[in-house]
Coordinates of C-alpha atoms and ligand atoms in Angstrom, one line a residue:
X28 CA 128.2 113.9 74.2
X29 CA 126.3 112.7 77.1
X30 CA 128.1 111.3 80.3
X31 CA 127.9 108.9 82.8
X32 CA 129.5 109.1 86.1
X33 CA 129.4 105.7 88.0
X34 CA 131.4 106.6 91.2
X35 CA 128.8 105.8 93.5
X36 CA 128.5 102.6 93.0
X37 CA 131.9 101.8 93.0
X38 CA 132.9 100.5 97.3
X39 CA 135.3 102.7 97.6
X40 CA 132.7 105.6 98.1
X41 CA 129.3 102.9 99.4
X42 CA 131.5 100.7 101.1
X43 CA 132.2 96.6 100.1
X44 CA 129.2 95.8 101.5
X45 CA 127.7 97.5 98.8
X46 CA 129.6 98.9 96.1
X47 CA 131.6 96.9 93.4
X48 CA 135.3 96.9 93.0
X49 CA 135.1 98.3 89.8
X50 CA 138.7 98.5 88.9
X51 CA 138.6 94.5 89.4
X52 CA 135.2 94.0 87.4
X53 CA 136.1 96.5 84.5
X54 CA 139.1 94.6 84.3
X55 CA 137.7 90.6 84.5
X56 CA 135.3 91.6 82.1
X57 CA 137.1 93.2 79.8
X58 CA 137.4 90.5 77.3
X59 CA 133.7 89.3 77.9
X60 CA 132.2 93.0 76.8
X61 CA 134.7 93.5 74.0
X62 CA 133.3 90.3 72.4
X63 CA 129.4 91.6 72.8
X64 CA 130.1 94.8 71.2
X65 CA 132.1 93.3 68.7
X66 CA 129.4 90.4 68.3
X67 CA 126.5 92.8 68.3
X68 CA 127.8 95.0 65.5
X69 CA 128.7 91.7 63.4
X70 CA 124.8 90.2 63.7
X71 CA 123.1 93.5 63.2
X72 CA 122.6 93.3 59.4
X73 CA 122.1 89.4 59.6
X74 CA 118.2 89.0 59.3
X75 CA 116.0 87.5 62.3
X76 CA 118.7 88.8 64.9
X77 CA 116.4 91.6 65.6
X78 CA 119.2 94.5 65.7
X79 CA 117.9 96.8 63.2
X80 CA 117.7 99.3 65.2
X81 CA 121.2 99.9 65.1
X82 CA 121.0 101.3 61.8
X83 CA 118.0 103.2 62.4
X84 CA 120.3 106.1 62.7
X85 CA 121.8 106.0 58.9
X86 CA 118.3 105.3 57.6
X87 CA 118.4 108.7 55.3
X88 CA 116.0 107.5 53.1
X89 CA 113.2 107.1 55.8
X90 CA 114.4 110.5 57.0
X91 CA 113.6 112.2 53.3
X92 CA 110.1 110.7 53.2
X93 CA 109.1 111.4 56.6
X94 CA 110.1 115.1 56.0
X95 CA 108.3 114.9 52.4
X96 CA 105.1 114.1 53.9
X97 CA 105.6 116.7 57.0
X98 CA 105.7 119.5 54.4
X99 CA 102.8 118.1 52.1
X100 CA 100.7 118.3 55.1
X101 CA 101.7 121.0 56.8
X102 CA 99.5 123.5 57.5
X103 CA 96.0 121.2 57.0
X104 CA 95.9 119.4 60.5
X105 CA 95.4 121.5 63.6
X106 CA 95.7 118.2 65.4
X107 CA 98.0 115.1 65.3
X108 CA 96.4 111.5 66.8
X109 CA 98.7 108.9 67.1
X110 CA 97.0 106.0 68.1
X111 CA 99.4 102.8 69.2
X112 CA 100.7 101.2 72.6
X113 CA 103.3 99.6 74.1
X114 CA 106.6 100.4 71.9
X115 CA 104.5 101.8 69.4
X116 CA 103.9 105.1 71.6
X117 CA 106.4 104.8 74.5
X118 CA 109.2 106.4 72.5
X119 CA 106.8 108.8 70.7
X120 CA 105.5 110.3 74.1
X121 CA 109.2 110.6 75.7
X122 CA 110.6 112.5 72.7
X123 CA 107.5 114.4 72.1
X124 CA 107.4 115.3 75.7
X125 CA 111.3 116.2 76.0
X126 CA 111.4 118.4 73.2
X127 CA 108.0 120.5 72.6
X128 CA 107.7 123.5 74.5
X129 CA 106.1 122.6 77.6
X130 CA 102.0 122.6 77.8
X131 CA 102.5 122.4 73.9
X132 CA 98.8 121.4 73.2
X133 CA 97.9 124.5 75.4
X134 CA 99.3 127.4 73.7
X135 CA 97.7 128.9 70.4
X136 CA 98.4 128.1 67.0
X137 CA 100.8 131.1 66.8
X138 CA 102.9 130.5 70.1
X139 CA 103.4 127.0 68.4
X140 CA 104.2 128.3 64.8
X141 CA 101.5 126.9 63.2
X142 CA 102.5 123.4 63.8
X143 CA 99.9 121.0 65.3
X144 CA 98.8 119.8 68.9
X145 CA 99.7 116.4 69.5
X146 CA 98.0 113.6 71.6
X147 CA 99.0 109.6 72.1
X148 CA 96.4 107.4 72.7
X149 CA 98.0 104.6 74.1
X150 CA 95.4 102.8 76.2
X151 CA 91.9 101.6 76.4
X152 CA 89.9 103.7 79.2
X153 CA 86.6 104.3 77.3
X154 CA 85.9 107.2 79.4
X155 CA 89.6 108.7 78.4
X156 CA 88.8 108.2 74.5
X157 CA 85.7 109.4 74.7
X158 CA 87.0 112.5 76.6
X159 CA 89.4 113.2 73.6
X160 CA 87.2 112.8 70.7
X161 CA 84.8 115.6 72.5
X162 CA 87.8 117.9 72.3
X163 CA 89.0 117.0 68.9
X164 CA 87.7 118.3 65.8
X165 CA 88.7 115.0 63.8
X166 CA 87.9 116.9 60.4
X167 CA 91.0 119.0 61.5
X168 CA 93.0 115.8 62.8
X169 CA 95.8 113.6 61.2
X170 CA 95.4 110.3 62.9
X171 CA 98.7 108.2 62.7
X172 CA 97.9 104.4 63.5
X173 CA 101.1 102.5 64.9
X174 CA 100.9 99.1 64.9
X175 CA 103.8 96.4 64.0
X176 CA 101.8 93.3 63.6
X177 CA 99.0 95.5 62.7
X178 CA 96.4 93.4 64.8
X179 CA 97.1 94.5 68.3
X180 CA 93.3 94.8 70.0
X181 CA 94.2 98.0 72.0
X182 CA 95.5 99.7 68.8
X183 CA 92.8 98.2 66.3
X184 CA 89.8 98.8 67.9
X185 CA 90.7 102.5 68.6
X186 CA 91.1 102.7 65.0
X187 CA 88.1 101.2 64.2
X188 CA 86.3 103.5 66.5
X189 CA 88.2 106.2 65.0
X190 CA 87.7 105.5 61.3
X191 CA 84.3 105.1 61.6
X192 CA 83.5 108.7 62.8
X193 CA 86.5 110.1 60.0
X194 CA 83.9 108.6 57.4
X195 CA 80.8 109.6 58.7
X196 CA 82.3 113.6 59.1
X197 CA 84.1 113.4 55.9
X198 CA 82.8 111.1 53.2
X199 CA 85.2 109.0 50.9
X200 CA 87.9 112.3 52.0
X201 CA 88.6 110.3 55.2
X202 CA 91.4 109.0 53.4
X203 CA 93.8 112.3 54.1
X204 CA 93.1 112.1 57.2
X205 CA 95.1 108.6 58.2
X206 CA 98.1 107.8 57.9
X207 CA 99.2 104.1 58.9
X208 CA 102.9 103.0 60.4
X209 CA 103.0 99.2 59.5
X210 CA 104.9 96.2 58.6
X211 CA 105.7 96.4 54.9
X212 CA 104.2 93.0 54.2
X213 CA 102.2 91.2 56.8
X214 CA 99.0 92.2 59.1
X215 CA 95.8 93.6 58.9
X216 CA 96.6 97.1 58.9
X217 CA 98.8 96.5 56.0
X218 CA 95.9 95.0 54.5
X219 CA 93.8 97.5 55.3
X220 CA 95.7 100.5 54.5
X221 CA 96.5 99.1 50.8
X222 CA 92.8 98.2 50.1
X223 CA 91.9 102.0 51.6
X224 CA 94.6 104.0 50.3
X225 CA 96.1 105.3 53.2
X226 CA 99.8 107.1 53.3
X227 CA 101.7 104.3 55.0
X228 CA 105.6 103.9 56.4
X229 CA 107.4 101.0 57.5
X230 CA 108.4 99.2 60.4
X231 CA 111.9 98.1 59.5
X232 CA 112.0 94.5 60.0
X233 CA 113.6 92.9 62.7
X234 CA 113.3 96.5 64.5
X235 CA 111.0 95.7 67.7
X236 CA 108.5 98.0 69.5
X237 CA 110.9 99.1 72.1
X238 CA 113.6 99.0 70.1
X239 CA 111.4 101.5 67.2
X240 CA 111.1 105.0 68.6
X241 CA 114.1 106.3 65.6
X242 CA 112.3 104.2 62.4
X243 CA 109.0 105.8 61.1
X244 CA 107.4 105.1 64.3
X245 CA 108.6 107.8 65.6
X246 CA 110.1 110.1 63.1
X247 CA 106.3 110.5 61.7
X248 CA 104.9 112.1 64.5
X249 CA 107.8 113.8 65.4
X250 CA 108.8 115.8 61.9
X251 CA 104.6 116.8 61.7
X252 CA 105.3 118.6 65.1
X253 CA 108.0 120.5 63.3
X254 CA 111.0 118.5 65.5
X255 CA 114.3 118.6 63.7
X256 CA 114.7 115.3 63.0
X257 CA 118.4 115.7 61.3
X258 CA 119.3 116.4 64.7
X259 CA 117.9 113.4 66.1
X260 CA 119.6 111.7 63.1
X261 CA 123.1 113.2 64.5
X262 CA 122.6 112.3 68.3
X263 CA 122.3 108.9 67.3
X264 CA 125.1 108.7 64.9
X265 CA 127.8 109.9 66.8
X266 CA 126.4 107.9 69.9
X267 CA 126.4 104.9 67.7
X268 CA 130.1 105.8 66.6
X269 CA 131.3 106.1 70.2
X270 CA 129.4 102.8 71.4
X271 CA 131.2 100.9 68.7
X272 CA 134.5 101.1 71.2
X273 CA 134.9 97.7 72.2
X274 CA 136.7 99.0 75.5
X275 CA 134.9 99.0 79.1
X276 CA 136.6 101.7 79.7
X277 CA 135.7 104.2 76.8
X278 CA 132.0 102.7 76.5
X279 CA 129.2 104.1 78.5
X280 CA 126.6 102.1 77.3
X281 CA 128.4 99.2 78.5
X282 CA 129.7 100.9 81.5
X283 CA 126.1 101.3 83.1
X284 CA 125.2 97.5 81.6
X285 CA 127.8 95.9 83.5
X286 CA 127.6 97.5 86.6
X287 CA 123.6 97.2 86.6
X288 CA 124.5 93.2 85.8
X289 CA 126.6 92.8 88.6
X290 CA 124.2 95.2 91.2
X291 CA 121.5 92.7 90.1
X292 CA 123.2 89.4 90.2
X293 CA 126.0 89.7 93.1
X294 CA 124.9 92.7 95.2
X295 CA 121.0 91.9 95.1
X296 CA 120.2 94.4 94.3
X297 CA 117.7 93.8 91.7
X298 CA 115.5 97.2 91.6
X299 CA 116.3 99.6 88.7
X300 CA 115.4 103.3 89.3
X301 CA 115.5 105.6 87.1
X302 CA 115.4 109.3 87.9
X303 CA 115.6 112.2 86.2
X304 CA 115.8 115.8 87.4
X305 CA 113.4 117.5 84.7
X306 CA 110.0 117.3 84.0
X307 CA 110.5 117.1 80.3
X308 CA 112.3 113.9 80.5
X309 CA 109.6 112.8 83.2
X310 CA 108.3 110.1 79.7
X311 CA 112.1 108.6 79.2
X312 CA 111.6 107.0 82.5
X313 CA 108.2 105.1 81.2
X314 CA 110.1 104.2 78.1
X315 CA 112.9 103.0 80.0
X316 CA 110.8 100.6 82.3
X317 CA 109.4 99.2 79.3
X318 CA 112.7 98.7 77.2
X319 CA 114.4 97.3 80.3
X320 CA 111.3 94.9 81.6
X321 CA 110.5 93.7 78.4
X322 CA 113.9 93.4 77.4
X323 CA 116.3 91.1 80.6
X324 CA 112.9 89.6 82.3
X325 CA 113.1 86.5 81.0
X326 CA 112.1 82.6 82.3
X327 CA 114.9 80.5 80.4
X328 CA 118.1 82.0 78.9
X329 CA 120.3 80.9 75.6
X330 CA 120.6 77.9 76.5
X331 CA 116.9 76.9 77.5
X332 CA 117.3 76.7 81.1
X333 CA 115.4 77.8 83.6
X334 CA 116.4 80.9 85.1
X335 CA 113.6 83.6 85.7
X336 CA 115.7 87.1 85.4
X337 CA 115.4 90.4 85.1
X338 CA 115.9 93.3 87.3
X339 CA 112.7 95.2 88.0
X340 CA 112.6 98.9 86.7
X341 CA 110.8 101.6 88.3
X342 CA 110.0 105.1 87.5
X343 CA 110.7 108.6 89.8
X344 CA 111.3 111.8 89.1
X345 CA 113.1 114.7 90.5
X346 CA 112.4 116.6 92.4
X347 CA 108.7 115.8 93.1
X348 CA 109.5 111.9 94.2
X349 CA 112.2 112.9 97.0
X350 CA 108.9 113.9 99.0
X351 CA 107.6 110.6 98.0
X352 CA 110.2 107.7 97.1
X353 CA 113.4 108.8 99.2
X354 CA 112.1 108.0 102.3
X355 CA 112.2 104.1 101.4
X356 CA 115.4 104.6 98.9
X357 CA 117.1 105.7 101.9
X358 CA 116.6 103.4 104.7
X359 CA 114.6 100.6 103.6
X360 CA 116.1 97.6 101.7
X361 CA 119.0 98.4 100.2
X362 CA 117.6 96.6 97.1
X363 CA 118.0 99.0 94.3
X364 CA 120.5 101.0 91.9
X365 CA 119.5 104.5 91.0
X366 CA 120.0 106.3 88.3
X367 CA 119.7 110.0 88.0
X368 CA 119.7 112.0 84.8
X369 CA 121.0 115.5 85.3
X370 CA 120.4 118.5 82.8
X371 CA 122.8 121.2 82.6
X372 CA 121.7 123.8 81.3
X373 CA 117.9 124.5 81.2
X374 CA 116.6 126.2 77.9
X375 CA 114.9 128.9 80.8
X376 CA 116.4 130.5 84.0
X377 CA 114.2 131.2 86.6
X378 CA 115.4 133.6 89.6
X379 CA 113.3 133.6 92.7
X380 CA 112.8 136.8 93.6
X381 CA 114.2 138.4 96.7
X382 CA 110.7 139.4 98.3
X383 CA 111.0 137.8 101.8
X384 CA 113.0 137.8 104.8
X385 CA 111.9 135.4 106.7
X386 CA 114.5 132.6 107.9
X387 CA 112.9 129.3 107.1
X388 CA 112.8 130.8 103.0
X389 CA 114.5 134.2 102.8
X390 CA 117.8 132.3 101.6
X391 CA 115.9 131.3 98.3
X392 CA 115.4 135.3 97.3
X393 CA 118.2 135.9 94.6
X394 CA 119.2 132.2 93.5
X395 CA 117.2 130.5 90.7
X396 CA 115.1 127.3 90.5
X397 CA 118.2 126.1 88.1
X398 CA 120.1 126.2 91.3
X399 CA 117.8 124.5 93.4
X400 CA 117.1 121.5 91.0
X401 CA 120.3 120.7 90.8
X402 CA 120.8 121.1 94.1
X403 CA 118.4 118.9 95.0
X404 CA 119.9 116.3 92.7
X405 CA 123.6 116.9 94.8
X406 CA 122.2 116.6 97.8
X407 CA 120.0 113.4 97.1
X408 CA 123.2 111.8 95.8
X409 CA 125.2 112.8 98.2
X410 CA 122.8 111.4 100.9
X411 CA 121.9 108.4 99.1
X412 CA 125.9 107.5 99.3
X413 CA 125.9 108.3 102.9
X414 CA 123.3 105.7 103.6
X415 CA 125.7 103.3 101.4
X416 CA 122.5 103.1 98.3
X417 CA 124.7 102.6 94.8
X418 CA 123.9 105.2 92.2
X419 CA 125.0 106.6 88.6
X420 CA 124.6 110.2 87.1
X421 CA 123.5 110.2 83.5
X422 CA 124.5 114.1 82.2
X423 CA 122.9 116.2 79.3
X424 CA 124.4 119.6 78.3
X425 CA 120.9 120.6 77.9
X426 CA 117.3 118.7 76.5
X427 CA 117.4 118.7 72.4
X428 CA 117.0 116.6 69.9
X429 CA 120.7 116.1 69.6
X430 CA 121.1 115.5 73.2
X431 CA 117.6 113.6 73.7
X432 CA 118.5 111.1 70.9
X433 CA 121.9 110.0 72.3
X434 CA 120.2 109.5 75.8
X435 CA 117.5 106.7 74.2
X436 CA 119.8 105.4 71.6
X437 CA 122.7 104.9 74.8
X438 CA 120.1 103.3 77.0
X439 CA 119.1 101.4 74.0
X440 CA 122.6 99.5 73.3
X441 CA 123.0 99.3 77.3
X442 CA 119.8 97.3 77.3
X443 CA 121.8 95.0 74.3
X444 CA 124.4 94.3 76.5
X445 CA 123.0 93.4 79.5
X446 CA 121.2 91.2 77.6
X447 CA 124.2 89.7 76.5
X448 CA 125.3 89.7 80.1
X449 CA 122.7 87.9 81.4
X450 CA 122.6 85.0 78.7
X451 CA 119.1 85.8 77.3
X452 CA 117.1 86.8 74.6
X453 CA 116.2 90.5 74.9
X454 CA 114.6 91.1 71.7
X455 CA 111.6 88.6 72.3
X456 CA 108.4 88.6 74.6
X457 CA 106.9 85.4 75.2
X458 CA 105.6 86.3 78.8
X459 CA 103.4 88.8 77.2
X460 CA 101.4 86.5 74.7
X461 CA 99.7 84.6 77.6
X462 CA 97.4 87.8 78.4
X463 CA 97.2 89.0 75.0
X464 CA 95.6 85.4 74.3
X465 CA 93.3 85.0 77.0
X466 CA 91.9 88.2 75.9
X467 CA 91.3 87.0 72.5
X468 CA 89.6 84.0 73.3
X469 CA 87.4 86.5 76.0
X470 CA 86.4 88.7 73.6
X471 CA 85.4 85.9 70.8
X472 CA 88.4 85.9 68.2
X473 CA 88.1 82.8 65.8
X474 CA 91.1 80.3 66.4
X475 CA 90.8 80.8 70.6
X476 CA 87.4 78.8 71.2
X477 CA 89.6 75.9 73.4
X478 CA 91.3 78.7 75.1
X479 CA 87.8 80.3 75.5
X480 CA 87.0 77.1 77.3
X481 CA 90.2 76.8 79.8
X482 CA 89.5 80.4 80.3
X483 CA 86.4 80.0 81.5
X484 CA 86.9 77.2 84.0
X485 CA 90.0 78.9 85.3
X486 CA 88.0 81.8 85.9
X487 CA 86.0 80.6 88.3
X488 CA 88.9 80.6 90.9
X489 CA 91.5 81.8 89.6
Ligands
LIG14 O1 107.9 96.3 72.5 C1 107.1 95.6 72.0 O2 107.3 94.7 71.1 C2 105.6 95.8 72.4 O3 105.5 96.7 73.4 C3 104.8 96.3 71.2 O4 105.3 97.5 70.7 C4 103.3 96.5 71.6 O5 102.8 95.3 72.0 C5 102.5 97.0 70.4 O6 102.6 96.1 69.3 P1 102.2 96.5 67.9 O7 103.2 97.6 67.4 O8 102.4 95.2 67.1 O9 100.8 97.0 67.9

């Protein structure tokens, strides 16, 4: 199982200035964390609570089709496209990036078993798309179209784009080459994909973006790259069996909510980092910003009033951003709670070779970069502690799917609880249908000709 070691934030080690008295907090809100977990497990079958994903991991039944369709197309696609944004590719890019070999899309067809290359397209930069589709030889292509609401303009046009060349190359045989990750009822793409004929799975209901990376949304893309997705299944499972201990003190997931809760709301400090030591995991921290921003920042809580929260996530990695971030994580504001994830055993180990004497690098010869990664990651929290910063050690034996699953499924039900903690609803996202609606009136959608018109005038100096 994965750990979590929350000493450093505790004032015994960063002093009271800084640090919580944990021993006092665990125990004040003992009673208030046992009734979340208990309350979250008793609302996650009820419909429109939005906690499907809790279940995601005993969903065998999507698990057998995914794996049906991996093996009926296995072999006929040298490429995978997965085309979606937001929560619809986050989790997707994080696992995928985690748990192929590294430079996956580089090595040949036989270093990677015959399974396909993958790419995400998860943004809008014509020059970016363009780029792709001059490398891709879309004949040879499965393009996998995530969309919940199956409208999203990002997603949509990108398909449209997309679907258009498929047919001109290949003729009424287009068909084979889409498959479409939808809602079961409702949107376009549901539409679409019935009228066409595509291969489709579900978005569970009440399963949000952020909240989807274990429902077809990601298990699709991740059984055609040949990733052991019983594994995944596992992770999840046992994670989810330990996270339903309704005690602080036996509860990571609700271990790292609290203290993040009270950092935010009585220590200020309101900046989430997270940080792991390993390239590989390099994508959990993009997933993570979006899953915790979209999640707790929020203008009015339960009970409609006004309260504009949220801590603010941000993304580093180790080692690369100690020459970059730790400058300001160590002396300026003391604004922020880091937290590291540390792998234990790397799949490779890589000794440096003894081939120079010189002082300044001669005492690297003989060691391995193993040793030196995690040293790096002791040191920085070691220092960060001297300077009085508060920070918590997420640890993985090593980076599988086993191990990879647990991690996102744990940050997943720590997002829940803060949630909980701070009094609002973390499965919605009203701030983000402002944008979204500006940009349909800008672009011409029926429906948005008065917001068109606001648009307009606001433009002018806004
Ligand atoms: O987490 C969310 O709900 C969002 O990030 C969505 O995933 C994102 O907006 C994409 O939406 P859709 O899957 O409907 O295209």
């Amino acid at each position: 199982m994965i750990k979590l070691n929350y000493r450093n934030t505790d004032a015994m080690v960063i002093g009271k200035e800084n640090g919580l008295n944990l021993k006092e907090e665990f125990a004040q809100y003992k009673d208030t964390i046992t009734k979340i977990i208990a309350n979250l497990n008793q609302r996650k079958d009820k419909p429109g609570q939005w906690l499907q994903w809790m279940n995601l991991g005993y969903n065998e039944e999507t698990v057998w089709y995914v794996k049906e369709f991996a093996s009926m197309v296995k072999g006929k696609f040298d490429n995978i496209l997965v085309l979606g944004i937001g929560g619809s590719a986050l989790g997707g890019i994080a696992v995928t990036e985690a748990l192929l070999k590294p430079y996956w899309n580089l090595l040949t067809p036989e270093q990677r078993n015959g399974l396909p290359r993958i790419f995400f397209l998860d943004n809008i930069d014509p020059d970016t798309i363009n780029g792709l589709l001059q490398v891709l030889d879309l004949k040879r292509t499965l393009v996998n179209v995530i969309t919940k609401s199956g409208s999203t303009a990002e997603t949509m046009s990108q398909y449209m784009i997309i679907k258009n060349l498929l047919e001109k190359e290949l003729g009424d045989d287009y068909r084979k080459n889409i498959v479409a990750t939808t809602d079961k009822k409702t949107g376009v793409l549901r539409q679409l994909a019935d009228q066409e004929g595509y291969k489709t799975f579900v978005v569970p209901d009440d399963v949000g973006g952020r909240f989807s990376v274990f429902s077809a949304v990601g298990l699709v893309p991740f059984a055609l790259v040949g990733l052991d997705i019983d594994q995944i299944m596992n992770g999840i499972k046992d994670m989810d069996l330990a996270l339903k201990n309704t005690d602080i003190n036996e509860n990571i997931a609700a271990q790292g909510a609290l203290i993040q809760y009270l950092m935010d709301t009585k220590m200020g400090k309101n900046l989430s980092v997270m940080m792991p030591y390993s390239s590989r995991l390099k994508y959990v921290s993009d997933w993570y910003v979006q899953l915790w921003a979209e999640s707790l920042g929020k203008e009015v809580n339960n009970n409609g009033e006004k309260v504009n929260v949220g801590p603010t996530p941000i993304k580093a990695l180790g080692a690369t951003d100690q020459h970059s971030q730790i400058q300001l994580y160590n002396e300026g504001p003391n604004d922020k709670i880091i937290t590291f994830i540390r792998v234990e055993n790397f799949d490779t180990t890589l000794e440096i070779p003894r081939i120079f004497d010189y002082t300044g690098i001669g005492y690297l010869g003989g060691k391995t970069i193993n040793d030196l990664i995690n040293a790096e990651a002791d040191s920085t929290r070691v220092a960060l502690a001297d300077y009085s910063r508060p920070t918590m050690t997420i640890s993985l034996e090593r980076i599988d799917e086993y191990n990879v699953a647990q991690l996102l499924y744990m940050l997943e039900v720590q997002t829940a609880i803060a949630g909980e903690l701070y009094n609002i609803n973390t499965f919605n996202q009203p701030g983000v249908e402002q944008a979204k609606n500006y940009t349909y009136a800008l672009m011409g959608r029926a429906g948005y000709e008065e917001s068109a018109q606001t648009l307009q005038s606001k433009m002018a100096t806004v």
